[in-house]
PDB file of C-alpha atoms in Angstrom:
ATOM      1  CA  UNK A  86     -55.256  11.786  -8.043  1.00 65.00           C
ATOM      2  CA  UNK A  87     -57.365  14.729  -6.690  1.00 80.00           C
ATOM      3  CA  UNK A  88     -55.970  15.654  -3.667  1.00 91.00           C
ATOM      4  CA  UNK A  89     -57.138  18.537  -1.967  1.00 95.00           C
ATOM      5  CA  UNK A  90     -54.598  19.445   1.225  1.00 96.00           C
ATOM      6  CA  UNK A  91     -54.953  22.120   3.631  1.00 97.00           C
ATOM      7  CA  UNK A  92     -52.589  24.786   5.938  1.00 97.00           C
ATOM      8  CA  UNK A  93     -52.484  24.590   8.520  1.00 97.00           C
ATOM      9  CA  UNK A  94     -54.127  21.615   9.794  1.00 96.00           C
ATOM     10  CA  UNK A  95     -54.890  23.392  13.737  1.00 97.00           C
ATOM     11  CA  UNK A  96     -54.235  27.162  14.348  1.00 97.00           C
ATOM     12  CA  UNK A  97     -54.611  28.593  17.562  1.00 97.00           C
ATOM     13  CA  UNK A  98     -55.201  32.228  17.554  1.00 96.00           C
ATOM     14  CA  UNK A  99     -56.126  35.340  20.195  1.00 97.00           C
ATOM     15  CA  UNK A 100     -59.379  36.790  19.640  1.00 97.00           C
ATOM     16  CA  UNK A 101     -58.907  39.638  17.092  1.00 97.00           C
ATOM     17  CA  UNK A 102     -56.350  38.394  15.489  1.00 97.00           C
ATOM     18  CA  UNK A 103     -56.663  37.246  11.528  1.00 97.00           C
ATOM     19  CA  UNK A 104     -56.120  33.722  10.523  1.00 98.00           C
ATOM     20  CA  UNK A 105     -54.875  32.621   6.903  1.00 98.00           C
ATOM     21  CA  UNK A 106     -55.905  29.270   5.766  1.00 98.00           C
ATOM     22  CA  UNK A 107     -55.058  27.651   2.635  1.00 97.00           C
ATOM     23  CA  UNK A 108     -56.621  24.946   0.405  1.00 96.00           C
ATOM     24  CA  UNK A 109     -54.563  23.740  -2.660  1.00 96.00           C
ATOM     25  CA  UNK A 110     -55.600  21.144  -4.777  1.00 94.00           C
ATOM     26  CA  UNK A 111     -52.216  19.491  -6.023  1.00 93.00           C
ATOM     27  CA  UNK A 112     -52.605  17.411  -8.672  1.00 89.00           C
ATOM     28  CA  UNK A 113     -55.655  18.766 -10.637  1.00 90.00           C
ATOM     29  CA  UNK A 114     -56.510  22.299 -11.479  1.00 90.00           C
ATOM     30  CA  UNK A 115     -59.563  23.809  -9.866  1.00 88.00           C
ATOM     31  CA  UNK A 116     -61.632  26.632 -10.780  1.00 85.00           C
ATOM     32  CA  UNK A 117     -64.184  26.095  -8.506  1.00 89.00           C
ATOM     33  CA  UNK A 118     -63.423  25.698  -4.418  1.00 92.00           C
ATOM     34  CA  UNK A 119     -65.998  25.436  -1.933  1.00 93.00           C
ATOM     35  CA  UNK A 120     -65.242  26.430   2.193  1.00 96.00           C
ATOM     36  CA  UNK A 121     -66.832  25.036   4.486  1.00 95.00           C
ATOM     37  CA  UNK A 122     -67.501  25.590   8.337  1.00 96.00           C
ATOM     38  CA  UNK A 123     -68.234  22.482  10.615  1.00 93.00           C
ATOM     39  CA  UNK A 124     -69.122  22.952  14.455  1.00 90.00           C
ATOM     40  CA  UNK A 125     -68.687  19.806  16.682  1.00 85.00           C
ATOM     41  CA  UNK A 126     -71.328  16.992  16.182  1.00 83.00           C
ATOM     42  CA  UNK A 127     -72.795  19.020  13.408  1.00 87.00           C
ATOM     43  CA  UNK A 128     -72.847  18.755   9.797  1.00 89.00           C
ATOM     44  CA  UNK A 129     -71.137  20.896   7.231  1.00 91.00           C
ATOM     45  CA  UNK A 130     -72.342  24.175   5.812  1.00 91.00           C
ATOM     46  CA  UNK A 131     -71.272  25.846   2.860  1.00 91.00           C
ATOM     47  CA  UNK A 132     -69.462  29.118   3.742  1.00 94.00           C
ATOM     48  CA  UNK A 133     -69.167  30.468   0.129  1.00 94.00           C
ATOM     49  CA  UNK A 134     -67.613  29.066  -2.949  1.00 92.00           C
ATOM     50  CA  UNK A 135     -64.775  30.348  -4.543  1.00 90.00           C
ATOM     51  CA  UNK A 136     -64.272  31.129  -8.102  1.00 87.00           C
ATOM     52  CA  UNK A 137     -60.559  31.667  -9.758  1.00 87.00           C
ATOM     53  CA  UNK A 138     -60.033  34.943 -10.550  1.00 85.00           C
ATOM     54  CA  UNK A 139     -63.233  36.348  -9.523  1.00 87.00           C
ATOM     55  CA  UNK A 140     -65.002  37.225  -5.944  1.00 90.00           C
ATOM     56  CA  UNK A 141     -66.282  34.119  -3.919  1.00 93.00           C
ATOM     57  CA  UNK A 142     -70.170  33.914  -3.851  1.00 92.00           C
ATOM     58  CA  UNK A 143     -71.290  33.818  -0.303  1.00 95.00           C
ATOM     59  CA  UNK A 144     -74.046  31.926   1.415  1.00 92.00           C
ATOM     60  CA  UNK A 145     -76.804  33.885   3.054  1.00 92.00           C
ATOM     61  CA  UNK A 146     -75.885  34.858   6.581  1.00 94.00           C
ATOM     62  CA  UNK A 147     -71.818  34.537   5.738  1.00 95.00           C
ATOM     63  CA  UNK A 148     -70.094  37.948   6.287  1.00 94.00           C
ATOM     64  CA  UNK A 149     -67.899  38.178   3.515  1.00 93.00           C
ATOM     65  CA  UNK A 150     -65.918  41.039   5.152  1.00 95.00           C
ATOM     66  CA  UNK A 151     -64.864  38.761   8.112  1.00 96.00           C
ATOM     67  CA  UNK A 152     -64.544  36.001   6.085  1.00 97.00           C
ATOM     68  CA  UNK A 153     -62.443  36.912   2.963  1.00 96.00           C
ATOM     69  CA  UNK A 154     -61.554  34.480   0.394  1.00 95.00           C
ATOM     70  CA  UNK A 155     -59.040  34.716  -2.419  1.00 92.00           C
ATOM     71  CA  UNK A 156     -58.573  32.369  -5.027  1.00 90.00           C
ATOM     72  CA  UNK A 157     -55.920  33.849  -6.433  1.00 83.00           C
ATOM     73  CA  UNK A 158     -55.026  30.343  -8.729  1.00 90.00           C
ATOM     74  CA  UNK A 159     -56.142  27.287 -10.403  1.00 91.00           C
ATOM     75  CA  UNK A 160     -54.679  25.292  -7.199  1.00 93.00           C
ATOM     76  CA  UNK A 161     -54.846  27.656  -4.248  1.00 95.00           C
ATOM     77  CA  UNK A 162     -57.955  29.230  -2.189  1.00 95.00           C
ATOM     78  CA  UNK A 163     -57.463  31.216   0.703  1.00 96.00           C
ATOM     79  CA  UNK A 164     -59.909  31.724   3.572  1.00 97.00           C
ATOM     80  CA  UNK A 165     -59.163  34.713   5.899  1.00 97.00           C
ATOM     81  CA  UNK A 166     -60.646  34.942   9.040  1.00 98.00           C
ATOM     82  CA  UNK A 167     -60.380  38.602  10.253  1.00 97.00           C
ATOM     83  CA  UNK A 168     -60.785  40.067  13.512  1.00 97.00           C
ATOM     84  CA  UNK A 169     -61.299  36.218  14.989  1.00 97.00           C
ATOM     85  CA  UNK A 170     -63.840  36.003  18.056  1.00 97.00           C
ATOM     86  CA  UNK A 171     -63.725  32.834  19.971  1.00 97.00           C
ATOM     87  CA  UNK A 172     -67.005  31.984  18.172  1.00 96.00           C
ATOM     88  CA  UNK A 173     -65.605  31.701  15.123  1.00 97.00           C
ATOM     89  CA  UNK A 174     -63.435  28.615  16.493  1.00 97.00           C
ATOM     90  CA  UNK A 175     -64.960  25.690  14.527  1.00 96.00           C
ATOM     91  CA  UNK A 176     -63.261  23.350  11.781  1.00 96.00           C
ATOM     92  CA  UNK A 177     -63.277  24.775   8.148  1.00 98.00           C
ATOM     93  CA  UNK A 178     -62.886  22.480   5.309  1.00 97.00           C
ATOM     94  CA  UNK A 179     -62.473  23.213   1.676  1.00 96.00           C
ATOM     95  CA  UNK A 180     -63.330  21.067  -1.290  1.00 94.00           C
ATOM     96  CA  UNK A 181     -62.658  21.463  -4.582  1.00 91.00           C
ATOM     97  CA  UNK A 182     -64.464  19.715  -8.247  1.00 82.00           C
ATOM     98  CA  UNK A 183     -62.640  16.869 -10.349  1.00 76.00           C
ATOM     99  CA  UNK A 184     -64.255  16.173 -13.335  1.00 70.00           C
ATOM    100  CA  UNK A 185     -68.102  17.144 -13.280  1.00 67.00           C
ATOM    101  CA  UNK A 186     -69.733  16.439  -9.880  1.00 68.00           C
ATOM    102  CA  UNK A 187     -66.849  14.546  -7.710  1.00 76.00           C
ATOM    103  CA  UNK A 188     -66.163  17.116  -4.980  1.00 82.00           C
ATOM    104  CA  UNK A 189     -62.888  16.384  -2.899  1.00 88.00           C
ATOM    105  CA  UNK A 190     -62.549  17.740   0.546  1.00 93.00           C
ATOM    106  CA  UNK A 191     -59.528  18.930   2.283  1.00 95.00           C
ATOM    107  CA  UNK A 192     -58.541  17.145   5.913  1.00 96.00           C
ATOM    108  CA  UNK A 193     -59.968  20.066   6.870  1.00 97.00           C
ATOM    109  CA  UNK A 194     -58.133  23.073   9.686  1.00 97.00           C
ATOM    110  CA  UNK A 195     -58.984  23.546  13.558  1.00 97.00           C
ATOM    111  CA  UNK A 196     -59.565  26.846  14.309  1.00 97.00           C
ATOM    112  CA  UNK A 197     -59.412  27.797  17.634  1.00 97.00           C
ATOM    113  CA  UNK A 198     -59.869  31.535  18.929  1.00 97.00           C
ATOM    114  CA  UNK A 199     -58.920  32.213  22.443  1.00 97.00           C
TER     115      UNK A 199
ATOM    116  CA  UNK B 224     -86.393  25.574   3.072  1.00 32.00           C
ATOM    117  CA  UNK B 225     -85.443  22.286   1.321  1.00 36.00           C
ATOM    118  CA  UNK B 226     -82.955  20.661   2.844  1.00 42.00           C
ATOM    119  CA  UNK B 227     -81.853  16.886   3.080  1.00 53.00           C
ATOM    120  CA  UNK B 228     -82.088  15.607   6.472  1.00 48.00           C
ATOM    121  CA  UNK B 229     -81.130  11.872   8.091  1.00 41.00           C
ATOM    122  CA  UNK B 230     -83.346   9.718   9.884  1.00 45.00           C
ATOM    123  CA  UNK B 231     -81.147   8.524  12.235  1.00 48.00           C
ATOM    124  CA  UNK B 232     -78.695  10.447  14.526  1.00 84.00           C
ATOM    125  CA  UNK B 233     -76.729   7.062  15.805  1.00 91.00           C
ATOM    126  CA  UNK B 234     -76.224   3.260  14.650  1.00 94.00           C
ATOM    127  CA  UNK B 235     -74.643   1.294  16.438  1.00 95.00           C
ATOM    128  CA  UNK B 236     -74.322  -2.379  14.916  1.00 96.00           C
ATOM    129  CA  UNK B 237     -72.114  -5.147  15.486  1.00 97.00           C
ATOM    130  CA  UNK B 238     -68.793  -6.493  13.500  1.00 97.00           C
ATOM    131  CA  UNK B 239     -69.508  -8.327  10.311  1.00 97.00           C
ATOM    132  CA  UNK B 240     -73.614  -7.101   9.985  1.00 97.00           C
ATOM    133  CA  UNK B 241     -74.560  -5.554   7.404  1.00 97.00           C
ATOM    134  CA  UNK B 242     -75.411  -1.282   8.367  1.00 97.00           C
ATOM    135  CA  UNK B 243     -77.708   0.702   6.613  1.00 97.00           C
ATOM    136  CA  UNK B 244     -77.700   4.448   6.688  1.00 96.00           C
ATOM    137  CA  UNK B 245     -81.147   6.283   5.928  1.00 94.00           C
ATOM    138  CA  UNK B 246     -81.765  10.185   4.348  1.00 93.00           C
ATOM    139  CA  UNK B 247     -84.292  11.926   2.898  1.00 92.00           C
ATOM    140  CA  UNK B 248     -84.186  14.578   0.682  1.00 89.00           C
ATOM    141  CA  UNK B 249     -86.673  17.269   0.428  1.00 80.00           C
ATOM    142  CA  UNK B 250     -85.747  18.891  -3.045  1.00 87.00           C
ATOM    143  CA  UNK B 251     -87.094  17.087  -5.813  1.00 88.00           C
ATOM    144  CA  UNK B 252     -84.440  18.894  -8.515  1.00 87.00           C
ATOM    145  CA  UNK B 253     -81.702  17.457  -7.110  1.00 90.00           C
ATOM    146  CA  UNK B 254     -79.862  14.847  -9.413  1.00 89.00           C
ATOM    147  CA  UNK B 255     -76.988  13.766  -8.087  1.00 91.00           C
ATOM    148  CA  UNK B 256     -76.147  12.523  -4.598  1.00 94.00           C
ATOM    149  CA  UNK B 257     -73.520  11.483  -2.764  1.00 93.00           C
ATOM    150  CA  UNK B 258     -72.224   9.707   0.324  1.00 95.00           C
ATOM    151  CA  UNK B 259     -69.300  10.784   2.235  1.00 95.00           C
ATOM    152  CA  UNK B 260     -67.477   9.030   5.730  1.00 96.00           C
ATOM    153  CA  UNK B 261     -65.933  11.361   7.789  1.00 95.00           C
ATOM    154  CA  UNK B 262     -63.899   9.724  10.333  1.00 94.00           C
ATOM    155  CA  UNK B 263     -63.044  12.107  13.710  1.00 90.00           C
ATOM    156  CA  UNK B 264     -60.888  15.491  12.822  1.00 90.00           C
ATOM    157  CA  UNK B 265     -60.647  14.434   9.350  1.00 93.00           C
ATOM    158  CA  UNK B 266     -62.018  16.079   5.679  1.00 94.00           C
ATOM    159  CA  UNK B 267     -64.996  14.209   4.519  1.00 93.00           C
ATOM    160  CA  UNK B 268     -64.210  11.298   2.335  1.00 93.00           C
ATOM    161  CA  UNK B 269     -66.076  10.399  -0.713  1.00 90.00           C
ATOM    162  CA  UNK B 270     -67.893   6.705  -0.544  1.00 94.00           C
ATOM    163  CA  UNK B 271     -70.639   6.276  -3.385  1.00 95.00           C
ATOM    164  CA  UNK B 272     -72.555   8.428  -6.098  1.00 93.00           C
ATOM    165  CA  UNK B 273     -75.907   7.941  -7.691  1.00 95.00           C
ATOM    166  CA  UNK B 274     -77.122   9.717 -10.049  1.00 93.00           C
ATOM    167  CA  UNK B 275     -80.949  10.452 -10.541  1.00 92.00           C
ATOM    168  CA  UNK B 276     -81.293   8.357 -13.387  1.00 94.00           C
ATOM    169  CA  UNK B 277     -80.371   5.577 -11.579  1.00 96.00           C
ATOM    170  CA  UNK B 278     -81.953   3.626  -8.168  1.00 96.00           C
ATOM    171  CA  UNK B 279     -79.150   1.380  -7.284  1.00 97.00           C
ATOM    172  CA  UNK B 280     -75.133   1.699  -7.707  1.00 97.00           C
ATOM    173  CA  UNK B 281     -72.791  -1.214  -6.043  1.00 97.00           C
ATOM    174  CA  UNK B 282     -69.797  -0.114  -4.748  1.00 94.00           C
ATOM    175  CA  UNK B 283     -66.946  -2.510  -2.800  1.00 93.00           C
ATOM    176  CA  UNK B 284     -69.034  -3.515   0.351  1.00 96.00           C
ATOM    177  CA  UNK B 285     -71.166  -0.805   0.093  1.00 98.00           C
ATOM    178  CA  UNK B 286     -74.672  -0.144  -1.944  1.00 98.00           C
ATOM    179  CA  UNK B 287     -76.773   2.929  -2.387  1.00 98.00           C
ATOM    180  CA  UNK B 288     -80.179   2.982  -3.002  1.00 98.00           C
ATOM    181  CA  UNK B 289     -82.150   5.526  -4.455  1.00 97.00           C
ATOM    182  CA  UNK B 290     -86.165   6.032  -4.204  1.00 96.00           C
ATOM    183  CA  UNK B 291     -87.148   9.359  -5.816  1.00 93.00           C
ATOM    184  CA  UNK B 292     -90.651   8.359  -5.196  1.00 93.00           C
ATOM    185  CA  UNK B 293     -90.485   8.905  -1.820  1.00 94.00           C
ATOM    186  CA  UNK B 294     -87.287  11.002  -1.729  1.00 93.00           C
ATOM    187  CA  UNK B 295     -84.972   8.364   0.067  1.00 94.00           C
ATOM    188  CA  UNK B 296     -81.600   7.566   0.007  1.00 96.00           C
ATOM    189  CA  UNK B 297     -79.498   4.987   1.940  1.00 97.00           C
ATOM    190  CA  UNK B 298     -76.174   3.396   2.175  1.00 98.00           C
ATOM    191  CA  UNK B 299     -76.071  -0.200   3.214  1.00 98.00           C
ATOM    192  CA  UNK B 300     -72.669  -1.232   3.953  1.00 98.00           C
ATOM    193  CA  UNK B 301     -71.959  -5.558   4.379  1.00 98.00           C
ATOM    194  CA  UNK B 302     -69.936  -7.096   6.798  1.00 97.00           C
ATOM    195  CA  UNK B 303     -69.300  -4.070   8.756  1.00 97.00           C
ATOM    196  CA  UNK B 304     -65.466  -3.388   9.900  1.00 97.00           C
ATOM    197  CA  UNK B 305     -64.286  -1.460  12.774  1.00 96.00           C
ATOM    198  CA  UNK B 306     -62.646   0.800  10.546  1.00 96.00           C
ATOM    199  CA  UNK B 307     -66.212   1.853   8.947  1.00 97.00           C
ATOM    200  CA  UNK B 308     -67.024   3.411  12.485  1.00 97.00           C
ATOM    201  CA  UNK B 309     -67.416   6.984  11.371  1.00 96.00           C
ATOM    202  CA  UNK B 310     -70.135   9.523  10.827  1.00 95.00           C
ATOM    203  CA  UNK B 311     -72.025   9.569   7.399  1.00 96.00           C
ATOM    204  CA  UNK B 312     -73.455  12.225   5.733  1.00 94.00           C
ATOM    205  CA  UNK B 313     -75.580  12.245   2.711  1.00 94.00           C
ATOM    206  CA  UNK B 314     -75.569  15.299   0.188  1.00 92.00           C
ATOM    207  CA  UNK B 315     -77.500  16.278  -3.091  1.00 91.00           C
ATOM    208  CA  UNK B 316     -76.682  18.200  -5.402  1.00 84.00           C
ATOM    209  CA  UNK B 317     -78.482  21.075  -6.680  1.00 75.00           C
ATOM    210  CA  UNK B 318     -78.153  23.403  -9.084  1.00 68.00           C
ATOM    211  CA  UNK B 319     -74.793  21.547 -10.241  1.00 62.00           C
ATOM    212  CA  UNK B 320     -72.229  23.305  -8.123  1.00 63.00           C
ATOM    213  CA  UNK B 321     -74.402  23.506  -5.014  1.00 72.00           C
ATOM    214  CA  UNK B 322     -74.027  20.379  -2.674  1.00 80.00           C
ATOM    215  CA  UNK B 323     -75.741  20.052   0.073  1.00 86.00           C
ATOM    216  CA  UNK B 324     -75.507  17.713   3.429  1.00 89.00           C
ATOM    217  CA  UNK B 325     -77.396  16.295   5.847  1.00 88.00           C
ATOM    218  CA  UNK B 326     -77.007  16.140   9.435  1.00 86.00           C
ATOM    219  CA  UNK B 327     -75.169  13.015   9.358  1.00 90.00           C
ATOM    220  CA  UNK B 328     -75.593   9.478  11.337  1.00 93.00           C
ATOM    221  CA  UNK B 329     -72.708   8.242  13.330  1.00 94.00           C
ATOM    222  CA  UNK B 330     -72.055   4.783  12.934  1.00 96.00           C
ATOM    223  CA  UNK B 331     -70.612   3.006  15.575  1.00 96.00           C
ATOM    224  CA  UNK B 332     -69.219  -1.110  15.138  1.00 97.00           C
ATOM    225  CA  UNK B 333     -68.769  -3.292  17.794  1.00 94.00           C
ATOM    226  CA  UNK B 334     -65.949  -5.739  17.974  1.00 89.00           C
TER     227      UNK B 334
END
C-alpha cells in the first residue's frame, strides 16, 4: 500500500509554455499533498502543500501564481507550472501522508524548459 | 533559521562495512524524524522513523540513533550492499505536517 505515482515522469517544454503535472496517490486517500522542487545535487524543498478542496499553502519565496496547484480530490494534486522559464527546469516531487506522520513520495517528474 | 543540516556531503565505504550517516538538527520542537534513500532520478524512499520519545529504533540492516542532547541523528547501515549506494537525507518534522530535509550525504559502496 501507499503508493504515490506521478505524470508524467520527464516533460520537455519551450520556455513560456505551461506544464501540468499530476500526483495521485492510488491506493489510500489523501487530504494532505506536499510538492516539492529538487535542483541537481541538492536537497528537496517544500514548494507548498496542498490541501483537498481548499487553496495550497505556499512556502515563503514560492510564487503561487506561477506555480498553481489544484487538489481537486482525495487522490489527485496538480502542480501547474505557468509561463515556464528554463530556470524553472528542476525535478518536482510530490508526497502525500498515510496514517499520521509516514509521508510517501512520488518517483518524482523532470522538468525541463528549453 | 532552523534548519537540519548533514555533516557529511560524501561516504564512500567498502562492500560488507558497516556505513553510518550523520545530521544534526537545529530545532529542538521537532519530534519525529525520518530517513529517506533516494537512489538517482527516483522519488525519495522511506528507510527508518524515530520518534522523539525514543533514542534508538532497529530496522532490517539499518539502525537510527537519536541524541536530543546534542541534536544528532544518524543512520548506521551493516554489511553495506551495492544496492544501498544512494544519497540520504535526514528530515524532522515540525509542526506535524511540516517536514523538513537536510542536504543529504551520498553514499557510495565499493565492490
Amino acid at each position: 500500500g501507499a503508493v504515490v505515482s506521478q505524470h508524467p515522469s520527464w516533460v520537455i517544454c519551450k520556455s513560456g509554455t505551461s506544464v501540468k503535472i499530476e500526483c495521485r496517490s492510488l491506493d489510500f486517500q489523501a487530504t494532505t499533498m506536499f510538492w516539492y522542487r529538487q535542483f541537481p545535487k541538492q536537497s528537496l524543498m517544500l514548494m507548498a502543500t496542498s490541501n483537498e478542496g481548499s487553496k495550497a499553502t505556499y512556502e515563503q519565496g514560492v510564487e503561487k501564481d506561477k506555480f498553481l496547484i489544484n487538489h481537486a480530490s482525495l487522490t489527485l494534486s496538480t502542480l501547474t507550472v505557468t509561463s515556464a522559464h528554463p530556470e524553472d527546469s528542476s525535478f518536482y516531487i510530490c508526497s502525500a501522508y498515510y496514517g499520521s506522520y509516514e509521508q510517501y513520495f512520488g518517483p518524482g517528474t523532470r522538468l525541463t524548459v528549453t | 533559521g532552523e534548519s537540519v543540516g548533514l555533516h557529511l556531503p560524501t561516504l564512500s565505504v567498502q562492500e560488507g562495512d558497516n556505513s553510518i550517516i550523520n545530521c544534526a538538527y537545529s530545532n529542538s520542537a521537532s519530534d519525529y524524524f525520518i530517513w529517506y534513500k533516494q537512489e538517482s532520478g527516483k522519488g525519495p524512499q522511506f528507510i527508518i522513523d524515530i520518534r522523539s520519545n525514543m533514542d534508538k529504533r532497529q530496522g532490517q540492516r539499518v539502525t537510527v540513533l537519536l541524541n536530543k542532547t546534542v541534536k544528532h541523528l544518524s543512520l548506521q547501515i551493516a554489511a553495506t550492499q551495492p544496492g544501498d549506494s544512494a544519497v540520504y537525507f535526514c528530515a524532522e518534522n515540525i509542526n506535524n505536517n511540516d517536514m523538513r530535509f537536510g542536504a543529504g550525504t551520498r553514499l557510495t559502496v565499493k565492490p
